[in-house]
Coordinates of N, CA and C in Angstrom, one line a residue:
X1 N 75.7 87.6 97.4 CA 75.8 86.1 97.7 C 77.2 85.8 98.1
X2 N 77.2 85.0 99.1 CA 78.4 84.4 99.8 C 79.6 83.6 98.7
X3 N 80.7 83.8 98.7 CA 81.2 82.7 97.7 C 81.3 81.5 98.7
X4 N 81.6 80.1 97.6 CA 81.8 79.0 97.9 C 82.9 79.0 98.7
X5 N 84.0 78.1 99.5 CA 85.1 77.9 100.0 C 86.0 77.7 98.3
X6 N 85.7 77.1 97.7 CA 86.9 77.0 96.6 C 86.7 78.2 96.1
X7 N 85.6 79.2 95.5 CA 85.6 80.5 94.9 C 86.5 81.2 95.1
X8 N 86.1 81.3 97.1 CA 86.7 81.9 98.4 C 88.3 81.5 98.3
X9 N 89.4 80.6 98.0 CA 90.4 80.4 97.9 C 91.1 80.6 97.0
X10 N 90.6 80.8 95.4 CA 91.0 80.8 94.0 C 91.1 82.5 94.5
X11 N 90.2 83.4 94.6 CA 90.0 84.5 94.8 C 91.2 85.2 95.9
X12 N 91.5 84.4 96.9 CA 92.9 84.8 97.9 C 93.8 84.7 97.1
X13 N 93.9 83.5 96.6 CA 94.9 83.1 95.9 C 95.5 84.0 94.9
X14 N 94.4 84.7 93.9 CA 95.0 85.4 92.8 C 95.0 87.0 93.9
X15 N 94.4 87.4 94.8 CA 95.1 88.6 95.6 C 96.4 88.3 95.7
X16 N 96.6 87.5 96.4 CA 98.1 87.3 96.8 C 99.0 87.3 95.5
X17 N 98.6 86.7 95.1 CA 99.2 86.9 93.3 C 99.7 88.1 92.9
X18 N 98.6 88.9 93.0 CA 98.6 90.3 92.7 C 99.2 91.3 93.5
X19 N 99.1 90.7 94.2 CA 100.2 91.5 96.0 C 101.6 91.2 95.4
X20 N 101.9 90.1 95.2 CA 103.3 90.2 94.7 C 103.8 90.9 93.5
X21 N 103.1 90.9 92.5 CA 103.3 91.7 91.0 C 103.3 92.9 91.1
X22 N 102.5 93.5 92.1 CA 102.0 95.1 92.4 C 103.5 95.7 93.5
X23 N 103.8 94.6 94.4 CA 105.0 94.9 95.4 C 106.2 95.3 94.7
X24 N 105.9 94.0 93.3 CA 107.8 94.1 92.8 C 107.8 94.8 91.5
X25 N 106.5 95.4 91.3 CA 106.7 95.9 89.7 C 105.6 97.8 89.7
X26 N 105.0 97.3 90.8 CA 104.2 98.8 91.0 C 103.1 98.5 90.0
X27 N 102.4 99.6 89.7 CA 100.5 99.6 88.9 C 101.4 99.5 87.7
X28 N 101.7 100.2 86.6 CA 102.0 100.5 85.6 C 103.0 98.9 84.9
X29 N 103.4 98.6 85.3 CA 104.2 97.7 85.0 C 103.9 96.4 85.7
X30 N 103.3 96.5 86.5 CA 102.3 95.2 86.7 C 101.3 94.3 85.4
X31 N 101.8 93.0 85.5 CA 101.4 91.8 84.5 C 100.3 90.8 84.6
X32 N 98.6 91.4 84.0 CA 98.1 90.2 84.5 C 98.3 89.0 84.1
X33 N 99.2 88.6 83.5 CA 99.6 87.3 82.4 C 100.4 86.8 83.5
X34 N 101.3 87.6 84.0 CA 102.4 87.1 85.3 C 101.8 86.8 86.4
X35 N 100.3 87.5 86.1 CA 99.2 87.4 88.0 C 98.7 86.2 87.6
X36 N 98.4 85.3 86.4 CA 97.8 84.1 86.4 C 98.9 83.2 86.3
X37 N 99.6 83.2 85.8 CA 100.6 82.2 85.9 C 100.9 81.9 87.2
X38 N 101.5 83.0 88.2 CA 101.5 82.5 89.2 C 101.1 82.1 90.0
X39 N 99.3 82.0 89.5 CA 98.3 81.1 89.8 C 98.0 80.1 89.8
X40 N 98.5 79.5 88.4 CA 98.2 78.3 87.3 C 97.3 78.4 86.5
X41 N 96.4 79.6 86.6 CA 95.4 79.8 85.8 C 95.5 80.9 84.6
X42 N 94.9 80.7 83.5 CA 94.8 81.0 82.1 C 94.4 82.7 82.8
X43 N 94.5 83.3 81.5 CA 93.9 85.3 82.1 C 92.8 85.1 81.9
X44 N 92.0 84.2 81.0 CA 90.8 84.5 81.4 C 89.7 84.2 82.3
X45 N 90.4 82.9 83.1 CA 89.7 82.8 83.7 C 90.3 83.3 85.2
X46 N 91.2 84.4 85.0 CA 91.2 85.4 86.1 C 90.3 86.4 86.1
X47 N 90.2 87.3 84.6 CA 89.0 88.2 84.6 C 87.7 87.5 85.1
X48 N 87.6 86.1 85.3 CA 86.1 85.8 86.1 C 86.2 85.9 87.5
X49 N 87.5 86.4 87.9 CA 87.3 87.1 89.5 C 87.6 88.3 89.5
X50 N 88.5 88.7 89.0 CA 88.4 90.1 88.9 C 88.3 90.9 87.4
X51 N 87.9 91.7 86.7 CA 87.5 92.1 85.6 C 88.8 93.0 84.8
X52 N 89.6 93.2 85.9 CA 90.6 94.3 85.2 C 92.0 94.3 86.5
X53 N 92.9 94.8 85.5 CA 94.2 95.0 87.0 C 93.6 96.0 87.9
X54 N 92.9 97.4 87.6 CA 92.2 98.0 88.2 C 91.7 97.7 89.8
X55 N 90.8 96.4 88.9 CA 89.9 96.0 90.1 C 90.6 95.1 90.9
X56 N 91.9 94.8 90.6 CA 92.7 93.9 91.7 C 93.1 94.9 92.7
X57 N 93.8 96.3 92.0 CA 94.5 97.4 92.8 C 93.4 97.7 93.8
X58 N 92.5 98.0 93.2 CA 91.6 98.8 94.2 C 91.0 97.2 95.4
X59 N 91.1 96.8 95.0 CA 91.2 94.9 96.6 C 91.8 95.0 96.9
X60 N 93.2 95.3 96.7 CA 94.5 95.8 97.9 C 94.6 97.0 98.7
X61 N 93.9 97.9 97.5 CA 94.0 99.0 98.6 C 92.8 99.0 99.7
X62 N 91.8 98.3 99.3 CA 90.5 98.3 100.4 C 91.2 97.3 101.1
X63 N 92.3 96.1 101.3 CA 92.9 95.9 102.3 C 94.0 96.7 103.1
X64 N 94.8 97.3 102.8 CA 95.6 98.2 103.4 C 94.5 98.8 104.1
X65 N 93.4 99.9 103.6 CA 92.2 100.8 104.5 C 92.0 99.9 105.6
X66 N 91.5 98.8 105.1 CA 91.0 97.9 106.4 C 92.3 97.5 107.5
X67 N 93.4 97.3 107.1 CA 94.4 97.2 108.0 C 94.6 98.5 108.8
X68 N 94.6 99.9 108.3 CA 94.9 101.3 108.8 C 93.7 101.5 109.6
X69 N 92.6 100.9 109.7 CA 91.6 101.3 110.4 C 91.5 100.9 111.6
X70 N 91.6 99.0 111.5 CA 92.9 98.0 112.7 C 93.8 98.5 113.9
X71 N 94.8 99.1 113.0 CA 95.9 99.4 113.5 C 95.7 100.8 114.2
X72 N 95.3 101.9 113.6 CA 94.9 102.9 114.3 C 93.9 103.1 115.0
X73 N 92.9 102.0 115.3 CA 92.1 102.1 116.6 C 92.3 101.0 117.3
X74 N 93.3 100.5 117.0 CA 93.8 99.8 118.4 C 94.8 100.6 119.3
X75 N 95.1 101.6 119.8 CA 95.8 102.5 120.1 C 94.6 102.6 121.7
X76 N 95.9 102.0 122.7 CA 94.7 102.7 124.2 C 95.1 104.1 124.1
X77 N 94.5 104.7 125.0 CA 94.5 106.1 125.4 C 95.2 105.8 127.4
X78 N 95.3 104.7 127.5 CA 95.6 104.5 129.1 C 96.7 103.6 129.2
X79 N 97.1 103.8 127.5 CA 98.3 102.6 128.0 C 99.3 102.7 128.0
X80 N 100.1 103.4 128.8 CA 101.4 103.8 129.2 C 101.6 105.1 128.6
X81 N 103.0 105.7 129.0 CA 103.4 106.8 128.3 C 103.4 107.3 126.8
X82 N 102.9 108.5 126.4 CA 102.7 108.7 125.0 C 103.6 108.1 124.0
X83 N 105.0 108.6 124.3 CA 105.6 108.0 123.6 C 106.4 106.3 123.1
X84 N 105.8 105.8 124.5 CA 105.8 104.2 124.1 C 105.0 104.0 123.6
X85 N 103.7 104.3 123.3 CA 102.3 104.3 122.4 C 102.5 104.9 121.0
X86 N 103.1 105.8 120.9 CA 103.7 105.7 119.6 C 104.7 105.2 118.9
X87 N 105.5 104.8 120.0 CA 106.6 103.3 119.3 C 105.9 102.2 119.1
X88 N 104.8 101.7 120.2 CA 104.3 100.4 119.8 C 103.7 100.5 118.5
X89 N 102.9 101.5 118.1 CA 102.4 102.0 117.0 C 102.9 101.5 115.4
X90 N 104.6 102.0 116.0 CA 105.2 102.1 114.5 C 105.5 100.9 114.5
X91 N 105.7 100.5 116.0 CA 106.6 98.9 115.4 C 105.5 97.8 115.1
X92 N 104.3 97.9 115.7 CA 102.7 97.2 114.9 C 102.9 97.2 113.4
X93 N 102.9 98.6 112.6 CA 102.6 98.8 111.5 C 103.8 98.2 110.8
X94 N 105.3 98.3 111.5 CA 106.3 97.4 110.7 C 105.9 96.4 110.5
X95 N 105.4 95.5 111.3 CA 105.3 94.0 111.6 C 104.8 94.0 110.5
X96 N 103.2 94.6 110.6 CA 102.1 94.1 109.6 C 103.1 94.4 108.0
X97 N 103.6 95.6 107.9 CA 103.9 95.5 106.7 C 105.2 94.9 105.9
X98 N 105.9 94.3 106.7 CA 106.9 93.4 106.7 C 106.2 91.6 106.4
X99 N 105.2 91.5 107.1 CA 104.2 90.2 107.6 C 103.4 90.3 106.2
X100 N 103.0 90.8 105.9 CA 101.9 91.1 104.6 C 101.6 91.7 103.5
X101 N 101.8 90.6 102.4 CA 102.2 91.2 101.7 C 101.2 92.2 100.6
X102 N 100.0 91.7 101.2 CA 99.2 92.7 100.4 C 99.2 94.1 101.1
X103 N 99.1 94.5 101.9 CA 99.6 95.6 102.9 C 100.9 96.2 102.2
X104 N 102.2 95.6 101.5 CA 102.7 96.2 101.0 C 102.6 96.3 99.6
X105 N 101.9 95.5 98.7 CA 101.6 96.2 97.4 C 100.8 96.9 97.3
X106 N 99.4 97.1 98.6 CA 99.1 98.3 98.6 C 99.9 99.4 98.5
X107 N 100.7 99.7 99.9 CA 101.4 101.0 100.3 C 102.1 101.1 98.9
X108 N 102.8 100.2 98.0 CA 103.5 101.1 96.6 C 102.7 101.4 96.1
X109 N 101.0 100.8 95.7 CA 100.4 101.4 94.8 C 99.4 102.6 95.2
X110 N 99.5 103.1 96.3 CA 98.8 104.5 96.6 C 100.3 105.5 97.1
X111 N 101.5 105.0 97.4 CA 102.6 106.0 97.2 C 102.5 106.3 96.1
X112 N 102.7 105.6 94.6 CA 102.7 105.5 93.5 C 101.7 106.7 93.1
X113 N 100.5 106.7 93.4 CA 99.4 107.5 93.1 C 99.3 108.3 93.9
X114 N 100.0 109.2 95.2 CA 100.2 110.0 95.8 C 100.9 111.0 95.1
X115 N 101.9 110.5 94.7 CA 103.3 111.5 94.2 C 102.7 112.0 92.8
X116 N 101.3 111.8 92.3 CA 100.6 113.1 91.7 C 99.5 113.7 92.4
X117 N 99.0 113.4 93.3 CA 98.3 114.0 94.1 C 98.4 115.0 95.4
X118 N 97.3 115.8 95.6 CA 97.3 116.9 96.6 C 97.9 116.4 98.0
X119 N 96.8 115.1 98.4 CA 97.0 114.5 99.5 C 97.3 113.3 99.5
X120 N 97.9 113.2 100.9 CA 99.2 112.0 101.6 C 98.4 110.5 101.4
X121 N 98.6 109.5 101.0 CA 97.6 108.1 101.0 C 96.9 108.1 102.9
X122 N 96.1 107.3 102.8 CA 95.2 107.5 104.0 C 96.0 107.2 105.1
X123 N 96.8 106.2 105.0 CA 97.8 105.2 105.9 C 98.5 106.3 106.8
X124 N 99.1 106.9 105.8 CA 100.4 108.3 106.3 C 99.7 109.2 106.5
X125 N 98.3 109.7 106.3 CA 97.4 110.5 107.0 C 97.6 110.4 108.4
X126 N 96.8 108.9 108.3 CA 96.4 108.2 110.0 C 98.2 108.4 110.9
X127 N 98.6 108.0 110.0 CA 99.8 107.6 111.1 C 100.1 108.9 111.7
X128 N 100.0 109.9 110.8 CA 100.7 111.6 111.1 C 99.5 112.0 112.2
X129 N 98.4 112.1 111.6 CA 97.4 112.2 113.1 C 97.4 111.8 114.1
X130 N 97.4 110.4 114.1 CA 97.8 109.8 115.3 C 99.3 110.1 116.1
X131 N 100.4 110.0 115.6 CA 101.5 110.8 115.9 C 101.5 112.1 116.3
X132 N 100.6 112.9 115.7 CA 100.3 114.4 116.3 C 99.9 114.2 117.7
X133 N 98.7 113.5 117.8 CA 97.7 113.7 119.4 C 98.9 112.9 120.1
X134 N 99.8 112.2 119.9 CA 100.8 111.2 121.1 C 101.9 112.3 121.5
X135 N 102.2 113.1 120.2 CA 103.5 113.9 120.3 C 102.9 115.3 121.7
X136 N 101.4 115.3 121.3 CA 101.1 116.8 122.0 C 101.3 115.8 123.4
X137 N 100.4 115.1 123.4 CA 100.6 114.5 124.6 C 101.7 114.2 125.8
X138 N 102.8 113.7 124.7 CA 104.3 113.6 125.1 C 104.4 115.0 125.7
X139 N 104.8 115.8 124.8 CA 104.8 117.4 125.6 C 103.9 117.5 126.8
X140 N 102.9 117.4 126.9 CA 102.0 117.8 128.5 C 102.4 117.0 129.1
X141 N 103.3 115.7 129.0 CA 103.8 114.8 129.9 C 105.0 114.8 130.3
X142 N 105.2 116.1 129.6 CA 107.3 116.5 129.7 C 108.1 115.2 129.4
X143 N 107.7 114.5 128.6 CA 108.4 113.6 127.4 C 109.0 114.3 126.4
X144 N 108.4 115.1 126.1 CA 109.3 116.3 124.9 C 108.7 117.5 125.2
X145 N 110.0 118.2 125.1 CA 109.8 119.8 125.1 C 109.1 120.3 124.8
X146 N 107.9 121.1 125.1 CA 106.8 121.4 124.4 C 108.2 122.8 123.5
X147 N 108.4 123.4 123.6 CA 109.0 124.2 122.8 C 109.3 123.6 121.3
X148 N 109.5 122.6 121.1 CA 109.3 121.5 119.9 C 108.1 121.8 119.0
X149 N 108.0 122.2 117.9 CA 106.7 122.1 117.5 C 106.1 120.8 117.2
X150 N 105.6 120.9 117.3 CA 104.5 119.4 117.4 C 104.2 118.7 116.0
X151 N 104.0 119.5 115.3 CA 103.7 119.2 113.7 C 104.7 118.5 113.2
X152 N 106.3 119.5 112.9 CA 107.4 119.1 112.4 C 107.9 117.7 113.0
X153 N 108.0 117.2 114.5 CA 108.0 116.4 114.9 C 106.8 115.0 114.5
X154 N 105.8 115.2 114.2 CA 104.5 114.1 113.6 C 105.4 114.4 112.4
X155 N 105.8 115.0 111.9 CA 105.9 114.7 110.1 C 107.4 113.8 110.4
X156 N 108.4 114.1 111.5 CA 109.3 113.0 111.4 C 109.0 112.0 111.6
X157 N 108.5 111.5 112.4 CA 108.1 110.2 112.9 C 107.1 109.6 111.7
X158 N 106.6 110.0 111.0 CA 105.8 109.5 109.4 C 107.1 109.3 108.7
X159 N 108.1 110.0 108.7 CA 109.6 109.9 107.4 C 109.8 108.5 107.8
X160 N 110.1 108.6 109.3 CA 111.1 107.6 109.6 C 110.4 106.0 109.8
X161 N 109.1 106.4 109.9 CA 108.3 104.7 109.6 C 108.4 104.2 108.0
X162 N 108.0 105.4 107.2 CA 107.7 104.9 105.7 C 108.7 105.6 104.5
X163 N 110.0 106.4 105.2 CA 111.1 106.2 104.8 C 112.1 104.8 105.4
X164 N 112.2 104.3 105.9 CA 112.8 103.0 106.8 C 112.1 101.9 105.6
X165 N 110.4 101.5 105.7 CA 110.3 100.7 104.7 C 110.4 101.3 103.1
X166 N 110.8 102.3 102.6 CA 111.1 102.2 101.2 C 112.4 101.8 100.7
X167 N 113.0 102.1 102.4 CA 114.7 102.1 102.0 C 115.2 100.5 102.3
X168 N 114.3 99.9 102.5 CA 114.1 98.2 103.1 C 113.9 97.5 101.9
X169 N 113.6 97.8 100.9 CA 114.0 97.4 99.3 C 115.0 97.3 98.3
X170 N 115.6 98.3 99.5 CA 117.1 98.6 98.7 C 118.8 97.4 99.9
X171 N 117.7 96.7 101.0 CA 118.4 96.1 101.5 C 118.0 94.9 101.9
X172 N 117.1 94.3 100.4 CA 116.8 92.8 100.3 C 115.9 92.6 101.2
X173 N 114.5 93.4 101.6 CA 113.7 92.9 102.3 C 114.1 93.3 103.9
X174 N 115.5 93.1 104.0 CA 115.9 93.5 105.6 C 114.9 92.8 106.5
X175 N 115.1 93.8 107.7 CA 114.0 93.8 109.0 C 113.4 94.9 109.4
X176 N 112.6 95.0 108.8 CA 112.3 96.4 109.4 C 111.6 96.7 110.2
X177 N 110.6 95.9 111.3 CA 110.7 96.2 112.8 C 112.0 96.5 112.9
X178 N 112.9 96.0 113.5 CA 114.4 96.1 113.9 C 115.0 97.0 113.8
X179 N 114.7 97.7 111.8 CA 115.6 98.9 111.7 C 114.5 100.0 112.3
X180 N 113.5 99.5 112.0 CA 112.6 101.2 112.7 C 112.9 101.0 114.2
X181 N 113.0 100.1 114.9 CA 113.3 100.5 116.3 C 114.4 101.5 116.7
X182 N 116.0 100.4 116.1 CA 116.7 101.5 116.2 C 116.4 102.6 115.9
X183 N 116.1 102.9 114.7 CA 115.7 104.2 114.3 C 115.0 105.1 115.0
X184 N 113.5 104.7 115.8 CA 112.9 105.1 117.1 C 113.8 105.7 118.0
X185 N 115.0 104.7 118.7 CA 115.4 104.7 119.7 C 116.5 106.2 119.8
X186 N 116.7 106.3 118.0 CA 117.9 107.8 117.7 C 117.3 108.8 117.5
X187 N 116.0 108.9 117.6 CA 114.6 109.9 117.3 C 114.2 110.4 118.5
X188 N 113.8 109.3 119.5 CA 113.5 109.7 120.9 C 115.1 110.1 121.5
X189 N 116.1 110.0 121.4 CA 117.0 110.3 122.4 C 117.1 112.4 121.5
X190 N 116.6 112.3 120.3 CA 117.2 113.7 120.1 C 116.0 114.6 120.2
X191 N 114.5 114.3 120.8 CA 113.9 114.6 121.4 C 114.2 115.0 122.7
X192 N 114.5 116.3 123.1 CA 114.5 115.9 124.9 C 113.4 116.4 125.2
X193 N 113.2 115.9 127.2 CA 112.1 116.0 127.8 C 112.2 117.2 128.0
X194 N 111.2 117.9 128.8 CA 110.8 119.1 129.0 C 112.4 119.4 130.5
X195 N 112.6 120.7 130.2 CA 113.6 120.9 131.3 C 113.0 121.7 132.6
X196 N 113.6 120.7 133.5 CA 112.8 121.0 134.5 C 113.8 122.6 135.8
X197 N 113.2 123.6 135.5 CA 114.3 124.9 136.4 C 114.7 124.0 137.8
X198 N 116.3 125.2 137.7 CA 116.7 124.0 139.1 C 116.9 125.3 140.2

């Protein structure tokens, strides 16, 4: 059943709520007493939207999926040079995750739950995949040396997107389009293109 428009806004409302508790305090130390308050609403009549902090975490993270699924099939395959397609990429996913904030208390709360796990959260999957097929491509396009391994290079370009926003905490929110560009810009120059015999 559909909710109402007020259900519908009480319900954003306490996500966003939760977006911010989960951003500034991570799963474990996250407060649902602090997620209603900054609602205006009592806890219990938060548990009548959501049942548990649990069930808040896992609504953030089914938004971050839903954003990662967005963002990585919007990627043309005809639209310009590989490696401009992989900068537009990174600087997309800055925006979004600079722009939104449930997008970022997702990304702490599946880093958070990464760093006991086998495998990378889905986000930094996608990004590293997608980075792989642009990087090979780069190479057949003599954008980068294919002598480069291709792998090692997709695992930089994942550091320097989602190391750039961890280290963006430690510098008051910053810009981090801005810093990942430059940062792009010191990545691609130590890339070189393929050399051509003279």
């Amino acid at each position: 059943m559909a909710k109402q428009p007020r259900a519908l806004r009480t319900y954003e409302q306490v996500l966003n709520a939760a977006a911010q508790e989960f951003a500034q305090h991570g799963y474990a130390e996250a407060n649902l007493q602090r997620i209603a308050e900054r609602t205006g609403m009592t806890k219990g009549a938060l548990y009548g939207h959501f049942p548990s902090k649990r069930a808040l975490a896992t609504a953030l993270v089914d938004h971050l999926e839903a954003a990662t699924d967005h963002l990585l099939g919007g990627t043309c395959a005809e639209c310009g040079p590989p490696l401009d397609r992989l900068r537009s990429l990174l600087l997309a996913l800055a925006v979004r995750i600079r722009r939104d904030i449930r997008m970022r208390a997702a990304l702490r709360l599946v880093t958070e739950t990464a760093q006991g796990a086998a495998k990378p959260p889905r986000l930094m999957d996608g990004v590293h995949e997608r980075a792989l097929e642009l990087v090979l491509s780069a190479q057949q396009a003599g954008q980068v040396d294919p002598a480069l391994p291709p792998e090692p290079v997709a695992d930089l370009v994942v550091v320097v997107l989602f190391g750039a926003h961890c280290t963006d905490y430690a510098r008051d929110g910053g810009d981090l389009p801005t810093r990942l560009g430059v940062l792009w810009d010191i990545l691609v120059r130590a890339l070189p293109p393929t050399r051509t015999a003279a």
